[in-house]
């Protein structure tokens, strides 16, 4: 697979940027999830899907930790909570093209903070992901607004 040229992007020396095959795959996946096929690209949704994708792994491991440390009775409840939260994340990822995915993402972060009552050591991880989520929501929305303004100034349809 040859490197892919990025449309509208340029390196500092004036040459067009080229993506490696793995970068191209990641870019295409994020854009597909964010609705780029429908013409409604959203950096905010692409960033949200990336955060939730990483969070999916961590949430599963948190559920396994609750199970392994026997923090709940019965022990299996930790696995059920972890799998349940993972399913909410998967649904949020599936709904990311609409506004429901973002709302479910906020709910996931609230539930992760609630897990800190069961396993206090998870509070740090929950706060880190919440901070990352907030940053991606704010910055992604700003990038989307800037892109819309730039497209409007160029006379291009959104």
Short mmCIF file of C-alpha atoms in Angstrom, two decimals:
data_model
loop_
_atom_site.label_atom_id
_atom_site.label_comp_id
_atom_site.label_asym_id
_atom_site.label_seq_id
_atom_site.Cartn_x
_atom_site.Cartn_y
_atom_site.Cartn_z
CA UNK A 1 0.00 0.00 0.00
CA UNK A 2 1.51 3.31 -1.02
CA UNK A 3 1.44 6.36 1.26
CA UNK A 4 -1.72 8.44 0.98
CA UNK A 5 -1.52 12.17 0.32
CA UNK A 6 -3.60 14.28 2.66
CA UNK A 7 -5.87 16.68 0.82
CA UNK A 8 -5.57 20.27 1.99
CA UNK A 9 -2.66 19.55 4.31
CA UNK A 10 0.84 20.71 3.69
CA UNK A 11 4.13 20.27 5.45
CA UNK A 12 6.11 23.26 6.65
CA UNK A 13 8.41 23.10 3.64
CA UNK A 14 5.48 23.36 1.21
CA UNK A 15 5.23 19.66 0.30
CA UNK A 16 2.02 17.72 0.80
CA UNK A 17 1.87 15.45 3.82
CA UNK A 18 1.78 11.71 3.23
CA UNK A 19 0.27 9.16 5.59
CA UNK A 20 1.75 5.72 6.16
CA UNK A 21 -0.55 2.72 5.61
CA UNK A 22 -1.29 2.42 9.34
CA UNK A 23 -2.00 6.16 9.60
CA UNK A 24 -4.27 5.92 6.58
CA UNK A 25 -6.20 3.05 8.18
CA UNK A 26 -6.60 4.95 11.46
CA UNK A 27 -7.63 8.14 9.64
CA UNK A 28 -10.19 6.34 7.49
CA UNK A 29 -11.64 4.49 10.50
CA UNK A 30 -12.01 7.67 12.55
CA UNK A 31 -13.57 9.56 9.65
CA UNK A 32 -15.98 6.70 8.91
CA UNK A 33 -17.15 6.64 12.55
CA UNK A 34 -17.50 10.43 12.59
CA UNK A 35 -19.86 10.40 9.61
CA UNK A 36 -17.47 11.49 6.87
CA UNK A 37 -19.19 9.23 4.32
CA UNK A 38 -22.40 11.17 4.76
CA UNK A 39 -20.54 14.43 4.14
CA UNK A 40 -20.86 15.53 7.76
CA UNK A 41 -17.29 15.20 8.98
CA UNK A 42 -16.93 15.92 12.66
CA UNK A 43 -13.61 16.13 14.39
CA UNK A 44 -15.43 16.14 17.72
CA UNK A 45 -17.08 12.80 16.97
CA UNK A 46 -13.84 11.33 15.62
CA UNK A 47 -12.00 12.32 18.81
CA UNK A 48 -14.88 11.04 20.95
CA UNK A 49 -14.75 7.65 19.24
CA UNK A 50 -11.00 7.42 19.83
CA UNK A 51 -11.36 8.23 23.55
CA UNK A 52 -14.21 5.74 23.99
CA UNK A 53 -12.27 3.07 22.09
CA UNK A 54 -9.36 3.32 24.50
CA UNK A 55 -11.74 3.57 27.42
CA UNK A 56 -13.43 0.32 26.40
CA UNK A 57 -10.26 -1.62 27.20
CA UNK A 58 -9.74 0.14 30.53
CA UNK A 59 -13.36 -0.37 31.62
CA UNK A 60 -13.13 -4.10 30.95
CA UNK A 61 -9.92 -4.29 32.97
CA UNK A 62 -11.55 -2.32 35.79
CA UNK A 63 -14.39 -4.86 35.90
CA UNK A 64 -11.88 -7.69 36.04
CA UNK A 65 -10.08 -5.91 38.89
CA UNK A 66 -13.30 -5.54 40.89
CA UNK A 67 -13.87 -9.26 40.36
CA UNK A 68 -10.29 -10.26 41.18
CA UNK A 69 -10.15 -8.22 44.39
CA UNK A 70 -13.58 -9.52 45.50
CA UNK A 71 -14.78 -5.98 46.13
CA UNK A 72 -18.44 -6.95 45.61
CA UNK A 73 -20.50 -9.85 46.80
CA UNK A 74 -21.05 -11.98 44.74
CA UNK A 75 -17.67 -11.65 43.07
CA UNK A 76 -19.12 -12.05 39.57
CA UNK A 77 -20.94 -8.75 39.96
CA UNK A 78 -17.67 -6.96 39.10
CA UNK A 79 -17.52 -8.75 35.75
CA UNK A 80 -21.19 -8.00 35.06
CA UNK A 81 -20.71 -4.30 35.84
CA UNK A 82 -17.61 -4.17 33.62
CA UNK A 83 -19.33 -5.93 30.73
CA UNK A 84 -22.43 -3.76 31.13
CA UNK A 85 -20.38 -0.58 30.97
CA UNK A 86 -18.47 -1.99 27.98
CA UNK A 87 -21.79 -2.56 26.21
CA UNK A 88 -22.81 1.05 26.88
CA UNK A 89 -19.51 2.16 25.32
CA UNK A 90 -20.07 -0.06 22.26
CA UNK A 91 -23.59 1.38 21.83
CA UNK A 92 -22.14 4.90 22.18
CA UNK A 93 -19.59 4.12 19.48
CA UNK A 94 -22.32 2.72 17.23
CA UNK A 95 -24.43 5.86 17.73
CA UNK A 96 -21.54 8.29 17.29
CA UNK A 97 -22.82 9.57 13.93
CA UNK A 98 -25.77 11.15 15.71
CA UNK A 99 -25.96 13.18 18.89
CA UNK A 100 -26.82 10.13 21.00
CA UNK A 101 -23.22 8.85 20.92
CA UNK A 102 -21.88 11.99 22.60
CA UNK A 103 -24.63 11.88 25.25
CA UNK A 104 -23.91 8.23 25.99
CA UNK A 105 -20.22 9.14 26.24
CA UNK A 106 -21.04 11.62 29.01
CA UNK A 107 -23.09 8.90 30.75
CA UNK A 108 -20.14 6.49 30.50
CA UNK A 109 -17.92 8.99 32.26
CA UNK A 110 -20.48 9.53 35.01
CA UNK A 111 -20.71 5.76 35.50
CA UNK A 112 -16.93 5.45 35.58
CA UNK A 113 -16.84 8.03 38.36
CA UNK A 114 -19.50 5.99 40.19
CA UNK A 115 -17.22 2.93 40.02
CA UNK A 116 -14.82 4.87 42.24
CA UNK A 117 -17.24 4.23 45.13
CA UNK A 118 -16.61 0.51 44.67
CA UNK A 119 -12.92 0.74 43.79
CA UNK A 120 -11.43 4.06 45.01
CA UNK A 121 -8.20 3.50 43.08
CA UNK A 122 -10.16 3.85 39.82
CA UNK A 123 -10.90 7.50 40.58
CA UNK A 124 -7.59 8.63 39.08
CA UNK A 125 -8.18 6.73 35.83
CA UNK A 126 -11.77 8.01 35.66
CA UNK A 127 -10.64 11.61 36.13
CA UNK A 128 -7.92 11.27 33.48
CA UNK A 129 -10.43 9.95 30.93
CA UNK A 130 -12.97 12.60 31.92
CA UNK A 131 -10.37 15.35 31.41
CA UNK A 132 -9.42 13.84 28.04
CA UNK A 133 -13.11 13.63 27.08
CA UNK A 134 -13.77 17.26 28.02
CA UNK A 135 -10.69 18.40 26.11
CA UNK A 136 -11.77 16.45 23.01
CA UNK A 137 -15.34 17.79 23.22
CA UNK A 138 -14.21 21.42 23.52
CA UNK A 139 -11.32 21.27 21.07
CA UNK A 140 -13.20 19.09 18.56
CA UNK A 141 -16.14 21.51 18.53
CA UNK A 142 -13.75 24.42 18.04
CA UNK A 143 -12.06 22.66 15.11
CA UNK A 144 -15.46 21.88 13.57
CA UNK A 145 -16.53 25.54 13.89
CA UNK A 146 -13.26 26.74 12.39
CA UNK A 147 -13.58 24.27 9.51
CA UNK A 148 -17.16 25.40 8.82
CA UNK A 149 -16.08 29.06 8.83
CA UNK A 150 -13.17 28.31 6.50
CA UNK A 151 -15.39 26.34 4.12
CA UNK A 152 -17.94 29.17 4.14
CA UNK A 153 -15.22 31.70 3.31
CA UNK A 154 -14.05 29.49 0.42
CA UNK A 155 -17.58 29.20 -0.93
CA UNK A 156 -17.51 25.42 -0.58
CA UNK A 157 -20.62 23.52 0.52
CA UNK A 158 -20.37 22.00 4.00
#
